[in-house]
mmCIF file of C-alpha atoms in Angstrom:
data_model
loop_
_atom_site.group_PDB
_atom_site.id
_atom_site.type_symbol
_atom_site.label_atom_id
_atom_site.label_comp_id
_atom_site.label_asym_id
_atom_site.label_seq_id
_atom_site.Cartn_x
_atom_site.Cartn_y
_atom_site.Cartn_z
ATOM 1 C CA MET A 16 -20.500 -38.417 5.156
ATOM 2 C CA LYS A 17 -24.040 -38.696 5.883
ATOM 3 C CA TYR A 18 -26.312 -38.961 2.680
ATOM 4 C CA GLU A 19 -30.032 -38.564 2.187
ATOM 5 C CA ASN A 20 -32.560 -40.154 -0.315
ATOM 6 C CA ALA A 21 -32.983 -38.074 -3.271
ATOM 7 C CA LYS A 22 -36.769 -38.806 -3.261
ATOM 8 C CA ASP A 23 -37.170 -37.419 0.307
ATOM 9 C CA ILE A 24 -35.783 -33.763 -0.891
ATOM 10 C CA LEU A 25 -36.183 -33.599 -4.551
ATOM 11 C CA PRO A 26 -39.301 -32.688 -6.471
ATOM 12 C CA ALA A 27 -40.543 -35.653 -8.321
ATOM 13 C CA LYS A 28 -39.858 -34.269 -11.861
ATOM 14 C CA LEU A 29 -36.345 -33.311 -11.097
ATOM 15 C CA LEU A 30 -35.774 -36.738 -9.454
ATOM 16 C CA GLU A 31 -36.925 -38.497 -12.759
ATOM 17 C CA GLU A 32 -34.339 -36.541 -14.598
ATOM 18 C CA VAL A 33 -31.566 -37.021 -12.315
ATOM 19 C CA GLN A 34 -32.070 -41.087 -12.361
ATOM 20 C CA LYS A 35 -31.686 -40.726 -16.034
ATOM 21 C CA TYR A 36 -28.278 -40.061 -15.720
ATOM 22 C CA ALA A 37 -26.906 -41.305 -12.142
ATOM 23 C CA GLY A 38 -29.989 -43.881 -11.050
ATOM 24 C CA GLY A 39 -28.640 -46.172 -8.501
ATOM 25 C CA LYS A 40 -25.371 -44.048 -8.097
ATOM 26 C CA LEU A 41 -23.953 -42.138 -5.358
ATOM 27 C CA ILE A 42 -23.217 -38.636 -6.164
ATOM 28 C CA TYR A 43 -22.056 -35.481 -4.470
ATOM 29 C CA ILE A 44 -23.742 -32.228 -4.887
ATOM 30 C CA PRO A 45 -21.505 -29.361 -4.168
ATOM 31 C CA LYS A 46 -22.950 -25.996 -2.294
ATOM 32 C CA GLU A 47 -23.562 -23.053 -4.780
ATOM 33 C CA GLU A 48 -20.583 -20.710 -4.646
ATOM 34 C CA LYS A 49 -21.449 -17.444 -3.004
ATOM 35 C CA THR A 50 -21.752 -14.692 -5.867
ATOM 36 C CA LYS A 51 -19.195 -12.140 -5.525
ATOM 37 C CA GLY A 52 -20.371 -8.874 -4.584
ATOM 38 C CA TRP A 53 -20.251 -5.685 -6.524
ATOM 39 C CA GLY A 54 -16.873 -4.534 -8.066
ATOM 40 C CA GLU A 55 -15.115 -7.477 -6.295
ATOM 41 C CA ALA A 56 -14.281 -9.469 -9.099
ATOM 42 C CA SER A 57 -12.769 -6.679 -11.057
ATOM 43 C CA GLY A 58 -10.985 -5.582 -7.936
ATOM 44 C CA TYR A 59 -12.565 -2.094 -8.196
ATOM 45 C CA ARG A 60 -14.305 -2.082 -4.772
ATOM 46 C CA GLU A 61 -10.901 -2.936 -3.313
ATOM 47 C CA LYS A 62 -9.640 0.392 -5.394
ATOM 48 C CA LEU A 63 -12.629 2.505 -4.312
ATOM 49 C CA ASN A 64 -12.238 1.514 -0.774
ATOM 50 C CA LYS A 65 -8.443 2.770 -0.736
ATOM 51 C CA ARG A 66 -9.446 5.786 -2.571
ATOM 52 C CA ASN A 67 -11.828 6.721 0.250
ATOM 53 C CA ALA A 68 -9.405 6.007 2.827
ATOM 54 C CA ALA A 69 -6.681 8.144 1.207
ATOM 55 C CA ILE A 70 -9.446 10.968 1.195
ATOM 56 C CA CYS A 71 -10.136 10.524 4.667
ATOM 57 C CA SER A 72 -6.301 10.640 5.140
ATOM 58 C CA ARG A 73 -5.897 13.801 3.563
ATOM 59 C CA TYR A 74 -8.674 15.560 5.518
ATOM 60 C CA SER A 75 -7.248 14.002 8.676
ATOM 61 C CA SER A 76 -4.077 15.703 7.924
ATOM 62 C CA GLY A 77 -5.350 19.188 7.407
ATOM 63 C CA LYS A 78 -6.600 19.446 3.991
ATOM 64 C CA SER A 79 -9.708 21.388 3.274
ATOM 65 C CA ILE A 80 -12.998 19.806 1.309
ATOM 66 C CA MET A 81 -12.225 21.945 -1.596
ATOM 67 C CA GLU A 82 -8.866 21.017 -2.264
ATOM 68 C CA ILE A 83 -9.482 17.364 -1.586
ATOM 69 C CA ALA A 84 -12.488 17.730 -4.066
ATOM 70 C CA GLU A 85 -10.056 19.299 -6.740
ATOM 71 C CA GLU A 86 -7.406 16.586 -6.294
ATOM 72 C CA PHE A 87 -10.002 13.744 -6.823
ATOM 73 C CA PHE A 88 -12.161 15.106 -9.189
ATOM 74 C CA LEU A 89 -15.149 14.754 -7.027
ATOM 75 C CA SER A 90 -17.924 17.078 -5.801
ATOM 76 C CA PRO A 91 -17.412 18.888 -2.659
ATOM 77 C CA GLU A 92 -20.798 16.951 -1.523
ATOM 78 C CA THR A 93 -19.400 13.749 -2.189
ATOM 79 C CA ILE A 94 -16.089 14.330 -0.037
ATOM 80 C CA LYS A 95 -18.224 15.775 2.833
ATOM 81 C CA LYS A 96 -20.308 12.431 2.817
ATOM 82 C CA LEU A 97 -17.010 10.445 2.761
ATOM 83 C CA VAL A 98 -15.326 12.424 5.792
ATOM 84 C CA TYR A 99 -18.337 13.265 7.628
ATOM 85 C CA GLY A 100 -20.568 10.238 7.360
ATOM 86 C CA LYS A 101 -18.905 6.735 6.120
ATOM 87 C CA LYS A 102 -16.544 5.216 8.350
ATOM 88 C CA VAL A 103 -13.277 3.997 6.656
ATOM 89 C CA ASN A 104 -11.034 1.600 8.283
ATOM 90 C CA LEU A 105 -7.584 3.439 8.113
ATOM 91 C CA PRO A 106 -4.557 2.746 10.285
ATOM 92 C CA MET A 107 -3.445 5.607 12.654
ATOM 93 C CA PHE A 108 -1.267 7.786 11.111
ATOM 94 C CA SER A 109 2.036 8.771 13.172
ATOM 95 C CA LYS A 110 5.579 9.480 11.874
ATOM 96 C CA THR A 111 6.901 5.971 13.103
ATOM 97 C CA ILE A 112 7.775 2.800 11.339
ATOM 98 C CA THR A 113 5.129 0.747 12.987
ATOM 99 C CA SER A 114 2.339 3.278 11.464
ATOM 100 C CA ALA A 115 4.318 2.997 8.331
ATOM 101 C CA GLN A 116 4.176 -0.860 8.281
ATOM 102 C CA HIS A 117 0.522 -0.872 9.013
ATOM 103 C CA TYR A 118 -0.398 1.371 6.084
ATOM 104 C CA ALA A 119 1.741 -0.974 4.059
ATOM 105 C CA ASN A 120 0.098 -3.945 5.104
ATOM 106 C CA ALA A 121 -3.121 -2.398 4.208
ATOM 107 C CA GLY A 122 -2.024 -1.760 0.948
ATOM 108 C CA MET A 123 -1.864 2.100 1.388
ATOM 109 C CA GLY A 124 1.990 2.865 1.844
ATOM 110 C CA GLU A 125 1.979 5.320 -0.687
ATOM 111 C CA GLU A 126 -0.528 7.323 1.429
ATOM 112 C CA TRP A 127 1.714 7.116 4.324
ATOM 113 C CA VAL A 128 4.443 8.594 2.339
ATOM 114 C CA ARG A 129 2.122 11.367 0.898
ATOM 115 C CA THR A 130 0.865 12.439 4.505
ATOM 116 C CA TYR A 131 4.451 12.175 6.006
ATOM 117 C CA LEU A 132 6.007 14.543 3.159
ATOM 118 C CA SER A 133 3.234 16.789 3.811
ATOM 119 C CA TYR A 134 4.251 17.395 7.288
ATOM 120 C CA LEU A 135 7.898 18.057 6.032
ATOM 121 C CA ASP A 136 6.334 20.351 3.322
ATOM 122 C CA GLN A 137 7.575 18.246 0.387
ATOM 123 C CA ASP A 138 5.500 17.048 -2.272
ATOM 124 C CA MET A 139 4.879 13.229 -3.039
ATOM 125 C CA PRO A 140 7.221 12.076 -5.968
ATOM 126 C CA ASP A 141 4.965 11.587 -9.226
ATOM 127 C CA ILE A 142 4.167 7.824 -8.722
ATOM 128 C CA SER A 143 3.109 7.391 -12.657
ATOM 129 C CA ASP A 144 7.385 7.790 -13.145
ATOM 130 C CA TYR A 145 8.502 5.324 -10.319
ATOM 131 C CA PHE A 146 7.841 2.028 -8.934
ATOM 132 C CA MET A 147 7.551 2.247 -4.913
ATOM 133 C CA THR A 148 8.614 -0.736 -2.949
ATOM 134 C CA GLU A 149 7.117 -2.167 0.351
ATOM 135 C CA LEU A 150 8.520 -0.850 3.433
ATOM 136 C CA VAL A 151 12.074 -2.721 3.530
ATOM 137 C CA ARG A 152 15.258 -2.659 5.375
ATOM 138 C CA ILE A 153 18.059 -0.858 3.207
ATOM 139 C CA PRO A 154 21.523 -1.056 3.818
ATOM 140 C CA LEU A 155 22.716 2.686 4.656
ATOM 141 C CA ARG A 156 26.007 2.059 2.555
ATOM 142 C CA PHE A 157 23.964 2.283 -0.364
ATOM 143 C CA ILE A 158 22.765 5.545 -0.016
ATOM 144 C CA GLU A 159 24.844 8.621 -0.974
ATOM 145 C CA GLN A 160 25.031 11.347 1.674
ATOM 146 C CA ILE A 161 25.172 14.913 0.783
ATOM 147 C CA SER A 162 28.150 16.931 2.191
ATOM 148 C CA ASP A 163 28.182 18.424 5.460
ATOM 149 C CA ALA A 164 28.188 21.831 4.413
ATOM 150 C CA GLU A 165 24.925 21.436 2.619
ATOM 151 C CA ILE A 166 22.775 20.070 5.377
ATOM 152 C CA GLU A 167 21.501 21.054 8.615
ATOM 153 C CA VAL A 168 21.661 18.108 11.115
ATOM 154 C CA THR A 169 18.853 17.830 13.792
ATOM 155 C CA ALA A 170 20.028 16.423 16.980
ATOM 156 C CA ASP A 171 16.583 15.092 18.456
ATOM 157 C CA SER A 172 15.969 13.142 14.801
ATOM 158 C CA ALA A 173 13.938 9.988 16.116
ATOM 159 C CA PHE A 174 15.691 6.852 14.789
ATOM 160 C CA ASP A 175 11.902 5.273 14.680
ATOM 161 C CA VAL A 176 10.994 6.894 11.297
ATOM 162 C CA PRO A 177 11.357 5.130 7.777
ATOM 163 C CA LEU A 178 13.490 6.912 5.229
ATOM 164 C CA ILE A 179 12.237 8.116 1.726
ATOM 165 C CA VAL A 180 14.666 6.694 -0.712
ATOM 166 C CA MET A 181 14.977 7.841 -4.338
ATOM 167 C CA TYR A 182 16.799 5.469 -6.995
ATOM 168 C CA GLU A 183 17.747 7.436 -9.945
ATOM 169 C CA ASN A 184 20.877 7.324 -12.447
ATOM 170 C CA LYS A 185 21.667 4.324 -10.544
ATOM 171 C CA GLU A 186 22.368 5.999 -7.287
ATOM 172 C CA PHE A 187 20.386 5.918 -3.999
ATOM 173 C CA THR A 188 19.672 9.377 -2.508
ATOM 174 C CA ALA A 189 17.423 10.518 0.651
ATOM 175 C CA PRO A 190 16.555 13.973 -0.654
ATOM 176 C CA PHE A 191 13.709 14.817 1.938
ATOM 177 C CA GLN A 192 15.634 13.632 5.143
ATOM 178 C CA PRO A 193 19.575 14.529 4.446
ATOM 179 C CA GLY A 194 20.082 15.228 8.127
ATOM 180 C CA PHE A 195 18.128 12.306 9.346
ATOM 181 C CA LEU A 196 20.401 9.944 7.093
ATOM 182 C CA GLN A 197 23.478 11.826 8.572
ATOM 183 C CA ASN A 198 22.671 10.878 12.157
ATOM 184 C CA LEU A 199 21.771 7.386 11.223
ATOM 185 C CA LYS A 200 25.057 7.005 9.787
ATOM 186 C CA SER A 201 26.879 8.847 12.648
ATOM 187 C CA GLU A 202 25.145 6.388 14.780
ATOM 188 C CA LYS A 203 26.737 3.628 13.060
ATOM 189 C CA ARG A 204 23.270 2.212 11.888
ATOM 190 C CA ASN A 205 23.876 -0.586 9.396
ATOM 191 C CA SER A 206 20.424 -0.434 7.864
ATOM 192 C CA GLN A 207 16.848 1.135 8.001
ATOM 193 C CA TYR A 208 13.184 0.720 7.257
ATOM 194 C CA ALA A 209 12.568 2.542 4.101
ATOM 195 C CA PHE A 210 10.143 3.085 0.956
ATOM 196 C CA VAL A 211 12.425 3.080 -2.091
ATOM 197 C CA PHE A 212 11.004 4.913 -5.423
ATOM 198 C CA ALA A 213 12.789 3.536 -8.386
ATOM 199 C CA ARG A 214 12.206 5.394 -11.735
ATOM 200 C CA ASN A 215 10.205 2.733 -14.143
ATOM 201 C CA ASP A 216 12.859 2.619 -16.631
ATOM 202 C CA GLU A 217 15.412 1.775 -14.182
ATOM 203 C CA TYR A 218 13.356 -0.589 -12.032
ATOM 204 C CA SER A 219 14.822 -4.019 -13.887
ATOM 205 C CA TYR A 220 18.584 -2.961 -13.149
ATOM 206 C CA PHE A 221 17.332 -1.810 -9.695
ATOM 207 C CA TRP A 222 15.850 -5.159 -8.697
ATOM 208 C CA ASN A 223 18.348 -7.295 -10.185
ATOM 209 C CA ASN A 224 21.411 -5.619 -8.739
ATOM 210 C CA TYR A 225 19.812 -4.456 -5.100
ATOM 211 C CA GLY A 226 16.817 -6.638 -4.735
ATOM 212 C CA LYS A 227 18.467 -9.672 -2.558
ATOM 213 C CA ASN A 228 19.765 -7.065 -0.523
ATOM 214 C CA PHE A 229 16.489 -5.744 0.880
ATOM 215 C CA GLN A 230 14.808 -7.428 4.119
ATOM 216 C CA ARG A 231 11.130 -7.139 4.878
#
């Protein structure tokens, strides 16, 4: 490493102080660490960016300004500034595994599920009551199937869609997509990508007994 003579770069008074402690020694002076920006150390900025991306996602999926304002407890003017002005880096939404993976990689898997369920006219599970996994492959043998008489099977179901799976009372179900699940099983599929919601009070049992069976 190339070194420089301290007398050529340090003020005389500072050089005198350095000589008291390290005169004649070769010392390394590290670069000053870059100060983190506002909110970076606490993680608040990341949370804010995800919230803003979620707001833009709601708007692009058809929610009104007032509906979004009420949901996020913000003024309509704030919502307008976000959806009309600031560009938010949000993955493109589509009802596909690839889109779900992009959202999950951005830390916004919950937003993909929420948007997807809105297309099905279904409500998002209360996330405060559940732990939601990343996008994983789940063996279909785990999932209980509703009897044929209770569901309507859609013949044109695309297999490139993740399942939304619930784990409650030590059982896996797919209450939002019963027809899709039946189609997967009738096609002899062994597994499918899924977001799994496990109740908080059953999470330990769920992960200890089934976690090793999931693949990303």
